[in-house]
Every structure is written in structure tokens, then in C-alpha cells.
Amino acid sequence: MKKFWRDNAFILVIFAVWRFGLLFFEYLGIRYLPFKGSFPYFDTILKGSGLPQWLWQWGSFDGVHYLMLAKNGYDGFGTQVFFPLYPMLMNLFSNFLNPLVAGLLISNLSILLAAIVLYSLTKNKWAVAFLFAFPTSFFFGAIYTESFFLLLVLLTYSYSKFFSIPAGATRLVGSFLHPFAWLGLAAYSLYLGIRFGKPLFFLSAQSAFQNGRADSFSTLVNPLQVLFRYLKIFFTANPAHYDYWIAGLEFVAFLFGAAVLFWLSARRKIPVSWAIFSWAAFLLPSFSGTLSSMPRYLLTIFPIYIGLAAIKNTRLKLAILSFFVVLLGILTALFTRGYWVS
């Protein structure tokens, strides 16, 4: 055990720097930005948690839905889009912890373990550095499924395909990890069928969020059409509007993800199974008619970090890393103050 922690000591250091760095960026947001939060259950779930604002801010946006699921289960329409395993764990830990604290503990512990597994898989410290420096990595420390799902993905490819089963019960794209993952997805579909009479309720319930996404397989949109829509936005919308720049972030994230994955696949830098999962996780959201949340969806496509680490020019890697950290600071401050980021 001592050897294990000695070999991974640098990961503990990076994790600590990342975690305290996020708190510093949050502090800057509190100091210079007005709070703009307007999520459902804001007063009852976040402000009503009894915790200080600097802590409950990490439960914003999707976080409030996971908190409600952990407390009440699938009571309202729309909650079915959120897969059950993560809120079930929150519910389990909330027996002896505040539910919000339980969610944060699960997320932060998961990303620490995910970093350790990523290093054991790649033996590359740069990959770990890019993992924590990624511009939207603050979601790993929030009440979101990204860190827990990434841990299951890495465990699937590092240790046992059976880890894909809980992955399939955590995110829809988990079903692309391995055929075993369909057991997790099937279990959730069976529950939805018994409870609501709709085994695929997690698809049709998308309409509850008014985010421009297709709500069924019958209304899928060609990703090229989506890109054209975004180009139209850039030529017609007002650049002074906040949403204009968020659209730009989503568009650039899509192009960046496509470029890295194409390079990795064309050069055969990653196994076929990794490539299948990565392309599925990357393309599936774009068929919904929007690139909304694309900067966040890239987080669990771990070969991206491997691709960045494979850059041979150290100065270029440092430049990318530095740019990522600056962007991470800006986006963290915005997210914690209730501004939509991804």
C-alpha cells in the first residue's frame, strides 16, 4: 500500500492543486460576478441545504436534479433523463452525510481514483495533467456524473469488462463500452417500463428541458446540419450576447474533439474498442440537434488526454496546458456563479 501511494504521490499533488485552484477561481467569481442562478429547486435544495454558498454552488444546474433524485426518486417528468446509479449512491451516503456533501464526496473521490487508473493505464504524467487542466474539468468536482462515469470507463478498460455494467446504469453512452453494459441500461429501462410504462422514457423526457435536443430517435438531426446552424448563428447573432460566446465554445469544442479523435483513429494510436466508445460518446449528442454541453461531454472521452500527451513538442504541450488553465479559471468562475457554461 505504501508503494502504491508513493508511486502515485504526484497525482495527489496535482489533485490538491486542482481542487484548491478551483476554490480560488470560485473566490474570484464571488468577488467580481453577481450570482445568476435560476435553477429549479434553487431555494429548497441549494439555499435550503444549510451549507455555505461557496459549497452549495457546486450543486448548480444538473446538480439540483441529482439531489432531488437522491431525495425523492423519479417523481417528476423530465427526471428520467438522469440515469439512476449516481443519485442512488448519493442517497446511500446521505444516510450519514448532507446529500450535497455526499454528492461532492463521490465526485471528488471518483476523479482522484480515475486519475490513478488513467496513469496506470498510460504511464504518462502528461495525460493526468491534461485531465485536470481541461477547461471544463471543474465538472469533475461538482454534483455531476462525469467523474464517476469516467472512473467506470477506465476501470472497464483497465481491469474488468464487468465495470461496464454500472457504467450502463450511469450514462447512456456507457452502453457503447461493452455488451455487458447493456445489462445496466436494460435494468434502468425495465424499471421505467414497470413504473411509467415507457422503457425508453430517458429519451422522450428530453423535451422537458427545452434545450433544443431531439426527444426521440425519430427526430435525429444530421451533425452537419447542426454545424451549419452554428455557423448561421455566428453570422447573424449579436456578439455582445453571452449565448453567442457559449455557442462559440460549443462549436470549438466539437471541432477540437473531432480533430483529436480523427488523429488518434487514423494513426491507430488507440485500440479499436476505445475508438468505438470515443466516437459514440462524441457523436451521439450531436444527433440531438445541438452541440449544447459538448465541452462537458468531452471530459469522459479519455483518449483525448492521451492524444494531447502524445504531442512531442514539450513547449507546445506547456502552451496548451497554460491556455487550458486560463480557460478553466474563467469557466469555473462563471459556472459557480450560476452562468450556463456547458
XYZ file of C-alpha atoms in Angstrom:
342
model
C 0.000 0.000 0.000
C 2.857 2.400 0.843
C 4.408 1.692 -2.565
C 1.088 2.372 -4.267
C 0.732 5.822 -2.721
C 4.425 6.578 -3.222
C 4.121 5.766 -6.934
C 1.014 7.959 -7.214
C 2.122 10.791 -4.942
C 2.332 13.212 -7.869
C -1.344 12.549 -8.615
C -2.263 13.515 -5.057
C -0.298 16.734 -5.512
C -1.952 17.536 -8.840
C -5.369 16.744 -7.390
C -4.754 19.035 -4.403
C -3.523 21.876 -6.636
C -6.533 21.404 -8.926
C -9.033 21.336 -6.054
C -7.603 24.415 -4.325
C -7.255 26.109 -7.703
C -10.959 25.628 -8.355
C -11.767 27.155 -4.977
C -9.565 30.145 -5.848
C -11.323 30.595 -9.192
C -14.638 30.325 -7.363
C -13.493 33.018 -4.923
C -12.698 35.338 -7.842
C -16.170 34.679 -9.226
C -17.786 35.512 -5.894
C -15.747 38.686 -5.677
C -16.369 40.017 -9.182
C -19.524 38.399 -10.613
C -23.149 38.716 -9.480
C -24.918 35.430 -8.832
C -27.244 34.492 -11.684
C -28.604 31.141 -10.540
C -32.171 30.389 -11.582
C -32.448 26.612 -11.476
C -35.426 24.543 -10.339
C -35.488 23.832 -6.599
C -32.911 26.583 -6.044
C -34.349 27.857 -2.761
C -35.256 24.473 -1.283
C -32.340 22.295 -2.434
C -29.342 24.623 -2.618
C -30.024 27.594 -0.340
C -32.080 25.328 1.889
C -29.210 22.859 2.318
C -27.920 24.764 5.330
C -24.448 24.876 3.758
C -22.413 27.989 2.893
C -22.841 29.368 -0.606
C -19.273 28.609 -1.687
C -20.124 24.939 -1.147
C -23.683 24.659 -2.468
C -22.711 26.480 -5.671
C -21.171 23.159 -6.782
C -24.662 21.677 -6.951
C -25.895 24.057 -9.647
C -27.760 23.167 -12.853
C -27.927 19.342 -13.243
C -26.767 19.028 -9.659
C -30.166 20.050 -8.288
C -31.821 17.263 -10.277
C -29.441 14.653 -8.891
C -30.081 15.988 -5.399
C -33.838 15.726 -5.932
C -33.459 12.199 -7.296
C -31.367 11.198 -4.294
C -34.081 12.535 -2.025
C -37.366 11.699 -3.797
C -36.614 9.327 -6.678
C -38.237 9.677 -10.104
C -41.298 11.704 -9.140
C -41.386 14.434 -11.782
C -41.455 14.434 -15.578
C -38.013 15.031 -17.078
C -36.005 13.499 -14.255
C -35.900 10.238 -16.210
C -33.144 11.614 -18.452
C -30.792 11.268 -15.478
C -29.637 7.679 -15.061
C -30.024 6.174 -11.570
C -26.724 4.856 -10.242
C -25.092 8.163 -9.257
C -28.126 9.501 -7.298
C -28.553 6.057 -5.723
C -25.013 6.335 -4.332
C -25.786 9.850 -3.129
C -28.858 8.513 -1.365
C -26.768 5.784 0.275
C -24.167 8.224 1.592
C -26.831 10.719 2.675
C -27.752 8.342 5.483
C -24.852 9.867 7.401
C -23.947 12.972 5.347
C -25.732 16.006 3.954
C -26.869 14.868 0.458
C -24.998 17.711 -1.215
C -21.816 16.862 0.664
C -22.344 13.197 -0.238
C -22.516 14.078 -3.945
C -19.390 16.207 -3.768
C -17.533 13.481 -1.901
C -18.455 10.873 -4.535
C -17.440 13.141 -7.412
C -14.120 14.259 -5.956
C -13.095 10.807 -4.787
C -14.064 9.396 -8.186
C -11.869 11.805 -10.144
C -8.916 11.124 -7.845
C -9.293 7.372 -8.410
C -9.889 7.932 -12.135
C -6.604 9.834 -12.379
C -4.793 6.972 -10.666
C -6.339 4.425 -13.052
C -5.572 6.644 -16.062
C -1.909 6.773 -15.055
C -1.777 3.010 -14.503
C -3.243 2.592 -17.988
C -0.982 5.073 -19.801
C 2.097 5.521 -17.585
C 2.067 9.124 -18.786
C 2.012 12.036 -16.349
C 1.088 14.456 -19.119
C -2.201 12.625 -19.624
C -3.053 13.177 -15.957
C -2.053 16.840 -16.215
C -4.337 17.384 -19.206
C -7.152 15.574 -17.391
C -7.138 18.075 -14.528
C -6.322 21.125 -16.652
C -9.079 20.538 -19.209
C -11.174 23.746 -19.435
C -14.348 22.101 -18.107
C -12.713 19.793 -15.555
C -14.492 21.675 -12.760
C -17.458 19.397 -13.529
C -15.376 16.553 -12.092
C -15.638 18.279 -8.719
C -19.328 19.199 -8.965
C -22.507 17.185 -8.481
C -22.368 15.731 -11.963
C -21.773 12.167 -13.179
C -18.643 12.964 -15.206
C -16.036 11.858 -12.661
C -17.895 8.725 -11.525
C -18.638 7.688 -15.113
C -15.034 8.303 -16.209
C -13.837 6.094 -13.347
C -16.101 3.258 -14.528
C -14.934 3.710 -18.127
C -11.270 3.496 -17.140
C -11.886 0.533 -14.833
C -13.647 -1.230 -17.709
C -10.617 -0.931 -19.978
C -8.024 -1.406 -17.245
C -9.349 -4.209 -15.063
C -12.668 -5.846 -15.967
C -15.396 -5.511 -18.586
C -17.904 -6.037 -15.766
C -17.383 -2.399 -14.740
C -19.286 -1.522 -17.913
C -22.479 -2.809 -16.259
C -22.690 0.032 -13.702
C -21.458 2.398 -16.437
C -24.554 1.467 -18.456
C -26.685 2.467 -15.474
C -24.866 5.804 -15.144
C -24.846 7.283 -18.664
C -26.466 6.286 -21.964
C -23.102 6.306 -23.763
C -21.911 3.708 -21.270
C -23.745 1.162 -23.420
C -21.005 1.545 -26.040
C -18.284 0.330 -23.691
C -19.037 -3.381 -23.925
C -22.057 -5.672 -24.437
C -22.127 -6.187 -20.657
C -23.099 -2.515 -20.307
C -26.481 -3.312 -21.813
C -27.334 -5.085 -18.570
C -27.125 -1.797 -16.706
C -29.120 0.016 -19.382
C -31.680 -2.818 -19.520
C -32.162 -2.692 -15.745
C -32.986 1.023 -15.901
C -35.276 0.513 -18.931
C -37.071 -2.292 -17.098
C -37.660 -0.002 -14.121
C -39.017 2.765 -16.381
C -41.258 0.268 -18.136
C -42.700 -1.031 -14.883
C -43.014 2.375 -13.193
C -44.111 4.558 -16.123
C -44.948 2.152 -18.934
C -42.165 3.705 -21.042
C -38.910 1.684 -21.212
C -37.245 4.459 -23.239
C -38.545 7.306 -21.103
C -34.984 8.625 -20.741
C -35.211 9.655 -24.414
C -38.673 11.189 -24.610
C -38.190 13.045 -21.316
C -35.556 15.241 -23.024
C -38.390 17.511 -24.134
C -38.781 18.729 -20.548
C -35.570 20.727 -20.701
C -36.271 22.964 -23.708
C -32.644 22.836 -24.792
C -33.197 22.196 -28.466
C -32.440 18.493 -28.271
C -34.314 15.844 -30.215
C -36.544 13.864 -27.859
C -36.549 10.557 -29.754
C -34.681 8.537 -32.363
C -37.335 9.543 -34.891
C -36.187 13.176 -34.807
C -32.423 12.758 -35.045
C -30.570 15.559 -36.807
C -27.580 15.234 -39.123
C -24.500 16.617 -37.322
C -23.568 18.544 -40.477
C -26.897 20.369 -40.206
C -26.042 21.199 -36.614
C -22.688 22.672 -37.651
C -24.449 24.734 -40.319
C -26.858 26.071 -37.686
C -23.942 27.198 -35.553
C -22.239 28.915 -38.485
C -25.513 30.728 -39.157
C -25.564 31.858 -35.520
C -22.059 33.318 -35.815
C -23.008 35.326 -38.912
C -26.405 36.548 -37.732
C -26.441 36.745 -33.920
C -25.214 39.631 -31.794
C -21.657 39.016 -30.472
C -22.490 41.152 -27.441
C -24.868 38.465 -26.197
C -23.496 35.945 -23.667
C -25.080 32.990 -25.504
C -23.126 33.884 -28.645
C -19.854 33.049 -26.891
C -21.243 29.897 -25.307
C -22.256 28.746 -28.793
C -18.704 29.512 -29.916
C -17.310 27.438 -27.059
C -19.556 24.517 -28.012
C -18.591 24.787 -31.687
C -14.851 24.931 -30.988
C -15.132 22.019 -28.543
C -16.781 19.921 -31.257
C -14.078 20.736 -33.819
C -11.337 20.112 -31.254
C -12.787 16.740 -30.230
C -13.256 15.687 -33.852
C -9.671 16.635 -34.748
C -8.083 14.762 -31.830
C -10.208 11.645 -32.309
C -9.596 11.612 -36.074
C -5.846 11.847 -35.498
C -5.889 9.096 -32.880
C -8.010 6.826 -35.066
C -6.154 7.489 -38.332
C -2.767 6.886 -36.721
C -4.118 3.878 -34.791
C -2.881 5.362 -31.542
C -5.675 3.726 -29.536
C -7.327 0.267 -29.522
C -10.417 -0.224 -31.664
C -12.645 -0.649 -28.591
C -11.506 2.726 -27.255
C -12.139 4.341 -30.633
C -15.670 2.910 -30.864
C -16.604 4.219 -27.426
C -14.936 7.594 -28.044
C -16.652 8.265 -31.364
C -20.012 7.124 -29.979
C -19.678 9.357 -26.908
C -18.611 12.226 -29.151
C -21.159 11.944 -31.961
C -24.284 10.779 -30.115
C -25.035 14.187 -28.512
C -24.655 15.975 -31.862
C -27.506 13.936 -33.374
C -29.840 15.670 -30.931
C -29.810 18.876 -32.966
C -27.443 20.929 -30.812
C -23.874 20.964 -29.549
C -25.043 22.110 -26.125
C -22.869 20.638 -23.352
C -20.263 19.398 -25.844
C -17.387 20.965 -23.817
C -18.557 18.830 -20.880
C -19.184 15.655 -22.868
C -15.558 15.636 -23.994
C -14.452 15.110 -20.383
C -15.166 11.374 -20.300
C -13.554 10.677 -23.698
C -10.241 9.812 -22.058
C -8.249 9.133 -25.286
C -8.286 12.909 -25.801
C -5.882 13.285 -22.869
C -3.702 10.539 -24.301
C -3.652 12.295 -27.662
C -2.597 15.606 -26.109
C 0.074 13.838 -24.050
C 1.441 12.283 -27.255
C 2.474 15.684 -28.618
C 6.248 15.531 -28.835
C 6.985 19.233 -28.512
C 7.152 19.990 -24.780
C 6.783 23.732 -25.274
C 3.611 23.200 -27.252
C 2.214 20.940 -24.526
C 3.015 23.558 -21.906
C 1.370 26.263 -24.021
C -1.795 24.172 -24.416
C -1.777 23.349 -20.710
C -1.418 27.029 -19.792
C -4.238 28.051 -22.124
C -6.444 25.315 -20.663
C -5.813 26.539 -17.110
C -6.718 30.136 -18.001
C -9.934 28.984 -19.659
C -10.624 26.651 -16.726
C -10.411 29.605 -14.360
C -12.861 31.694 -16.380
C -15.376 28.880 -16.838
C -15.170 27.808 -13.179
C -15.942 31.335 -12.019
C -18.889 31.551 -14.409
C -20.301 28.131 -13.501
C -20.135 28.649 -9.755
C -21.906 31.994 -10.115
C -24.813 30.412 -11.961
C -23.927 31.218 -15.575
C -24.590 28.441 -18.085
C -21.292 27.086 -19.408
C -21.894 23.569 -20.681
